[in-house]
Amino acid sequence: MIKIYTVISCSSCKKAKEWMENHQLEYEEVNLLNDHMTREDFLKILSLTDDGTEEVISKRSRAYQRLNLDSESLSINELVRIFDENRTLLRRPLILDDCRLQVGYNEDDIRKFLPRDIRQVEMKAATENIKTFSQSIENNEQEAVV
């Protein structure tokens, strides 16, 4: 199951949810500010990062400025506690399933949450569109020469 960690006022969160709905993907929305999150939720997010804790921390947040964090020197337990007490530290949306994490909304990257068979169909359609477009350009160039 896909989970999207959001806040209400976040435009990127709205785009991510809209994209999921447009592609008829089921997801569970977790409001970072209001919904209950367990230690395991935070650990799951951290376990899926490619670049460690820095990937999910919003350095522009007021909480980050106020806390003056050195996340590299914190233990995982301390970091989880700080995230739980200061959820605005987390970038958003955080989109994850059992094995993938996406931080923020990016229309190209979010496609990884589509089932493989749908991605293959879309890739085939895109390839056909490119071929048709290329042939159209060639035909126009040939007509211009004549």
PDB file of C-alpha atoms in Angstrom:
ATOM      1  CA  MET A   1       0.000   0.000   0.000  1.00  0.00           C
ATOM      2  CA  ILE A   2       1.248   3.456  -0.896  1.00  0.00           C
ATOM      3  CA  LYS A   3       1.388   6.005   1.930  1.00  0.00           C
ATOM      4  CA  ILE A   4       1.558   9.740   1.383  1.00  0.00           C
ATOM      5  CA  TYR A   5       2.659  11.884   4.314  1.00  0.00           C
ATOM      6  CA  THR A   6       1.189  15.344   3.808  1.00  0.00           C
ATOM      7  CA  VAL A   7       0.121  18.623   5.355  1.00  0.00           C
ATOM      8  CA  ILE A   8      -3.084  20.360   4.309  1.00  0.00           C
ATOM      9  CA  SER A   9      -1.560  23.578   2.969  1.00  0.00           C
ATOM     10  CA  CYS A  10       1.117  21.887   0.813  1.00  0.00           C
ATOM     11  CA  SER A  11       0.583  22.318  -2.946  1.00  0.00           C
ATOM     12  CA  SER A  12       3.023  19.507  -3.784  1.00  0.00           C
ATOM     13  CA  CYS A  13       1.040  17.186  -1.508  1.00  0.00           C
ATOM     14  CA  LYS A  14      -2.155  18.089  -3.363  1.00  0.00           C
ATOM     15  CA  LYS A  15      -0.464  17.382  -6.714  1.00  0.00           C
ATOM     16  CA  ALA A  16       0.769  13.988  -5.499  1.00  0.00           C
ATOM     17  CA  LYS A  17      -2.686  12.963  -4.267  1.00  0.00           C
ATOM     18  CA  GLU A  18      -4.293  14.189  -7.488  1.00  0.00           C
ATOM     19  CA  TRP A  19      -1.770  12.216  -9.541  1.00  0.00           C
ATOM     20  CA  MET A  20      -2.526   9.057  -7.536  1.00  0.00           C
ATOM     21  CA  GLU A  21      -6.263   9.547  -8.022  1.00  0.00           C
ATOM     22  CA  ASN A  22      -5.878  10.244 -11.762  1.00  0.00           C
ATOM     23  CA  HIS A  23      -3.964   6.966 -12.087  1.00  0.00           C
ATOM     24  CA  GLN A  24      -6.485   5.121  -9.903  1.00  0.00           C
ATOM     25  CA  LEU A  25      -3.894   4.089  -7.344  1.00  0.00           C
ATOM     26  CA  GLU A  26      -5.007   3.379  -3.812  1.00  0.00           C
ATOM     27  CA  TYR A  27      -3.096   5.192  -1.115  1.00  0.00           C
ATOM     28  CA  GLU A  28      -3.285   6.014   2.540  1.00  0.00           C
ATOM     29  CA  GLU A  29      -2.858   9.655   3.463  1.00  0.00           C
ATOM     30  CA  VAL A  30      -1.156  10.494   6.743  1.00  0.00           C
ATOM     31  CA  ASN A  31      -1.353  14.083   7.917  1.00  0.00           C
ATOM     32  CA  LEU A  32       2.049  14.847   9.410  1.00  0.00           C
ATOM     33  CA  LEU A  33       0.648  17.393  11.818  1.00  0.00           C
ATOM     34  CA  ASN A  34      -2.489  15.681  13.078  1.00  0.00           C
ATOM     35  CA  ASP A  35      -2.362  11.922  12.531  1.00  0.00           C
ATOM     36  CA  HIS A  36      -0.786   9.417  14.872  1.00  0.00           C
ATOM     37  CA  MET A  37       2.606   8.151  13.749  1.00  0.00           C
ATOM     38  CA  THR A  38       4.494   5.328  15.385  1.00  0.00           C
ATOM     39  CA  ARG A  39       8.196   4.883  15.888  1.00  0.00           C
ATOM     40  CA  GLU A  40       7.993   2.221  13.163  1.00  0.00           C
ATOM     41  CA  ASP A  41       6.544   4.786  10.727  1.00  0.00           C
ATOM     42  CA  PHE A  42       9.557   7.046  11.210  1.00  0.00           C
ATOM     43  CA  LEU A  43      11.958   4.105  11.003  1.00  0.00           C
ATOM     44  CA  LYS A  44      10.336   2.924   7.763  1.00  0.00           C
ATOM     45  CA  ILE A  45      10.814   6.364   6.190  1.00  0.00           C
ATOM     46  CA  LEU A  46      14.440   6.484   7.308  1.00  0.00           C
ATOM     47  CA  SER A  47      15.119   2.944   6.106  1.00  0.00           C
ATOM     48  CA  LEU A  48      14.075   3.852   2.558  1.00  0.00           C
ATOM     49  CA  THR A  49      16.305   6.905   2.158  1.00  0.00           C
ATOM     50  CA  ASP A  50      19.157   6.741  -0.341  1.00  0.00           C
ATOM     51  CA  ASP A  51      21.127   9.633   1.120  1.00  0.00           C
ATOM     52  CA  GLY A  52      20.391   9.207   4.820  1.00  0.00           C
ATOM     53  CA  THR A  53      18.565  11.588   7.102  1.00  0.00           C
ATOM     54  CA  GLU A  54      19.455  14.702   5.107  1.00  0.00           C
ATOM     55  CA  GLU A  55      17.126  13.520   2.346  1.00  0.00           C
ATOM     56  CA  VAL A  56      13.987  13.854   4.479  1.00  0.00           C
ATOM     57  CA  ILE A  57      14.870  16.896   6.594  1.00  0.00           C
ATOM     58  CA  SER A  58      13.517  20.260   5.500  1.00  0.00           C
ATOM     59  CA  LYS A  59      16.399  22.621   6.137  1.00  0.00           C
ATOM     60  CA  ARG A  60      14.167  25.597   5.301  1.00  0.00           C
ATOM     61  CA  SER A  61      11.724  24.780   8.095  1.00  0.00           C
ATOM     62  CA  ARG A  62      11.476  26.969  11.159  1.00  0.00           C
ATOM     63  CA  ALA A  63      11.909  23.897  13.332  1.00  0.00           C
ATOM     64  CA  TYR A  64      15.247  23.115  11.697  1.00  0.00           C
ATOM     65  CA  GLN A  65      16.454  26.687  12.209  1.00  0.00           C
ATOM     66  CA  ARG A  66      15.235  26.705  15.804  1.00  0.00           C
ATOM     67  CA  LEU A  67      16.767  23.336  16.725  1.00  0.00           C
ATOM     68  CA  ASN A  68      20.071  23.868  14.917  1.00  0.00           C
ATOM     69  CA  LEU A  69      20.338  20.120  14.274  1.00  0.00           C
ATOM     70  CA  ASP A  70      23.402  18.125  13.482  1.00  0.00           C
ATOM     71  CA  SER A  71      21.528  15.033  12.346  1.00  0.00           C
ATOM     72  CA  GLU A  72      24.726  13.099  11.718  1.00  0.00           C
ATOM     73  CA  SER A  73      25.631  13.167  15.408  1.00  0.00           C
ATOM     74  CA  LEU A  74      22.210  12.020  16.615  1.00  0.00           C
ATOM     75  CA  SER A  75      21.299   8.431  17.334  1.00  0.00           C
ATOM     76  CA  ILE A  76      18.351   6.953  15.469  1.00  0.00           C
ATOM     77  CA  ASN A  77      16.331   6.999  18.705  1.00  0.00           C
ATOM     78  CA  GLU A  78      17.063  10.697  19.234  1.00  0.00           C
ATOM     79  CA  LEU A  79      16.233  11.496  15.628  1.00  0.00           C
ATOM     80  CA  VAL A  80      12.920   9.622  15.768  1.00  0.00           C
ATOM     81  CA  ARG A  81      12.007  11.457  18.984  1.00  0.00           C
ATOM     82  CA  ILE A  82      12.875  14.826  17.419  1.00  0.00           C
ATOM     83  CA  PHE A  83      10.847  14.022  14.279  1.00  0.00           C
ATOM     84  CA  ASP A  84       7.880  13.002  16.411  1.00  0.00           C
ATOM     85  CA  GLU A  85       8.057  16.229  18.422  1.00  0.00           C
ATOM     86  CA  ASN A  86       8.805  18.462  15.377  1.00  0.00           C
ATOM     87  CA  ARG A  87       7.061  16.950  12.378  1.00  0.00           C
ATOM     88  CA  THR A  88       7.501  20.081  10.293  1.00  0.00           C
ATOM     89  CA  LEU A  89      11.157  19.012  10.058  1.00  0.00           C
ATOM     90  CA  LEU A  90      10.096  16.432   7.489  1.00  0.00           C
ATOM     91  CA  ARG A  91       9.993  17.372   3.832  1.00  0.00           C
ATOM     92  CA  ARG A  92       6.734  16.723   2.054  1.00  0.00           C
ATOM     93  CA  PRO A  93       5.104  14.975   0.561  1.00  0.00           C
ATOM     94  CA  LEU A  94       6.809  11.769   1.565  1.00  0.00           C
ATOM     95  CA  ILE A  95       5.492   9.023  -0.697  1.00  0.00           C
ATOM     96  CA  LEU A  96       6.406   5.444   0.039  1.00  0.00           C
ATOM     97  CA  ASP A  97       5.481   1.837  -0.361  1.00  0.00           C
ATOM     98  CA  ASP A  98       7.235  -1.277   0.917  1.00  0.00           C
ATOM     99  CA  CYS A  99      10.465  -0.652  -0.984  1.00  0.00           C
ATOM    100  CA  ARG A 100      10.482   2.879  -2.455  1.00  0.00           C
ATOM    101  CA  LEU A 101      10.522   6.426  -1.131  1.00  0.00           C
ATOM    102  CA  GLN A 102       9.975   9.644  -2.990  1.00  0.00           C
ATOM    103  CA  VAL A 103      10.608  12.951  -1.269  1.00  0.00           C
ATOM    104  CA  GLY A 104       8.606  15.799  -2.780  1.00  0.00           C
ATOM    105  CA  TYR A 105       6.463  15.703  -5.883  1.00  0.00           C
ATOM    106  CA  ASN A 106       8.090  15.081  -9.239  1.00  0.00           C
ATOM    107  CA  GLU A 107       5.874  13.827 -12.052  1.00  0.00           C
ATOM    108  CA  ASP A 108       8.628  11.765 -13.673  1.00  0.00           C
ATOM    109  CA  ASP A 109       9.761  10.119 -10.438  1.00  0.00           C
ATOM    110  CA  ILE A 110       6.291   9.389  -9.077  1.00  0.00           C
ATOM    111  CA  ARG A 111       5.676   7.024 -12.013  1.00  0.00           C
ATOM    112  CA  LYS A 112       7.726   4.415 -10.156  1.00  0.00           C
ATOM    113  CA  PHE A 113       4.624   3.775  -8.055  1.00  0.00           C
ATOM    114  CA  LEU A 114       2.669   2.610 -11.108  1.00  0.00           C
ATOM    115  CA  PRO A 115       2.463  -1.163 -11.502  1.00  0.00           C
ATOM    116  CA  ARG A 116       5.079  -2.474 -13.960  1.00  0.00           C
ATOM    117  CA  ASP A 117       2.521  -3.564 -16.598  1.00  0.00           C
ATOM    118  CA  ILE A 118       1.019  -0.064 -16.711  1.00  0.00           C
ATOM    119  CA  ARG A 119       4.483   1.536 -16.984  1.00  0.00           C
ATOM    120  CA  GLN A 120       5.262  -0.776 -19.912  1.00  0.00           C
ATOM    121  CA  VAL A 121       2.026   0.147 -21.719  1.00  0.00           C
ATOM    122  CA  GLU A 122       2.699   3.854 -21.198  1.00  0.00           C
ATOM    123  CA  MET A 123       6.285   3.468 -22.421  1.00  0.00           C
ATOM    124  CA  LYS A 124       5.103   1.690 -25.562  1.00  0.00           C
ATOM    125  CA  ALA A 125       2.540   4.436 -26.257  1.00  0.00           C
ATOM    126  CA  ALA A 126       5.169   7.144 -25.724  1.00  0.00           C
ATOM    127  CA  THR A 127       7.561   5.367 -28.094  1.00  0.00           C
ATOM    128  CA  GLU A 128       4.866   5.143 -30.762  1.00  0.00           C
ATOM    129  CA  ASN A 129       4.085   8.854 -30.344  1.00  0.00           C
ATOM    130  CA  ILE A 130       7.760   9.732 -30.817  1.00  0.00           C
ATOM    131  CA  LYS A 131       7.967   7.580 -33.960  1.00  0.00           C
ATOM    132  CA  THR A 132       4.838   9.200 -35.397  1.00  0.00           C
ATOM    133  CA  PHE A 133       6.157  12.674 -34.612  1.00  0.00           C
ATOM    134  CA  SER A 134       9.555  11.899 -36.192  1.00  0.00           C
ATOM    135  CA  GLN A 135       7.900  10.556 -39.332  1.00  0.00           C
ATOM    136  CA  SER A 136       5.756  13.677 -39.551  1.00  0.00           C
ATOM    137  CA  ILE A 137       8.853  15.893 -39.376  1.00  0.00           C
ATOM    138  CA  GLU A 138      10.586  13.812 -42.080  1.00  0.00           C
ATOM    139  CA  ASN A 139       7.535  14.047 -44.339  1.00  0.00           C
ATOM    140  CA  ASN A 140       7.345  17.821 -43.862  1.00  0.00           C
ATOM    141  CA  GLU A 141      11.048  18.194 -44.667  1.00  0.00           C
ATOM    142  CA  GLN A 142      10.666  16.085 -47.811  1.00  0.00           C
ATOM    143  CA  GLU A 143       7.671  18.147 -48.948  1.00  0.00           C
ATOM    144  CA  ALA A 144       9.638  21.370 -48.377  1.00  0.00           C
ATOM    145  CA  VAL A 145      12.422  20.118 -50.646  1.00  0.00           C
ATOM    146  CA  VAL A 146       9.989  19.323 -53.487  1.00  0.00           C
TER     147      VAL A 146
END
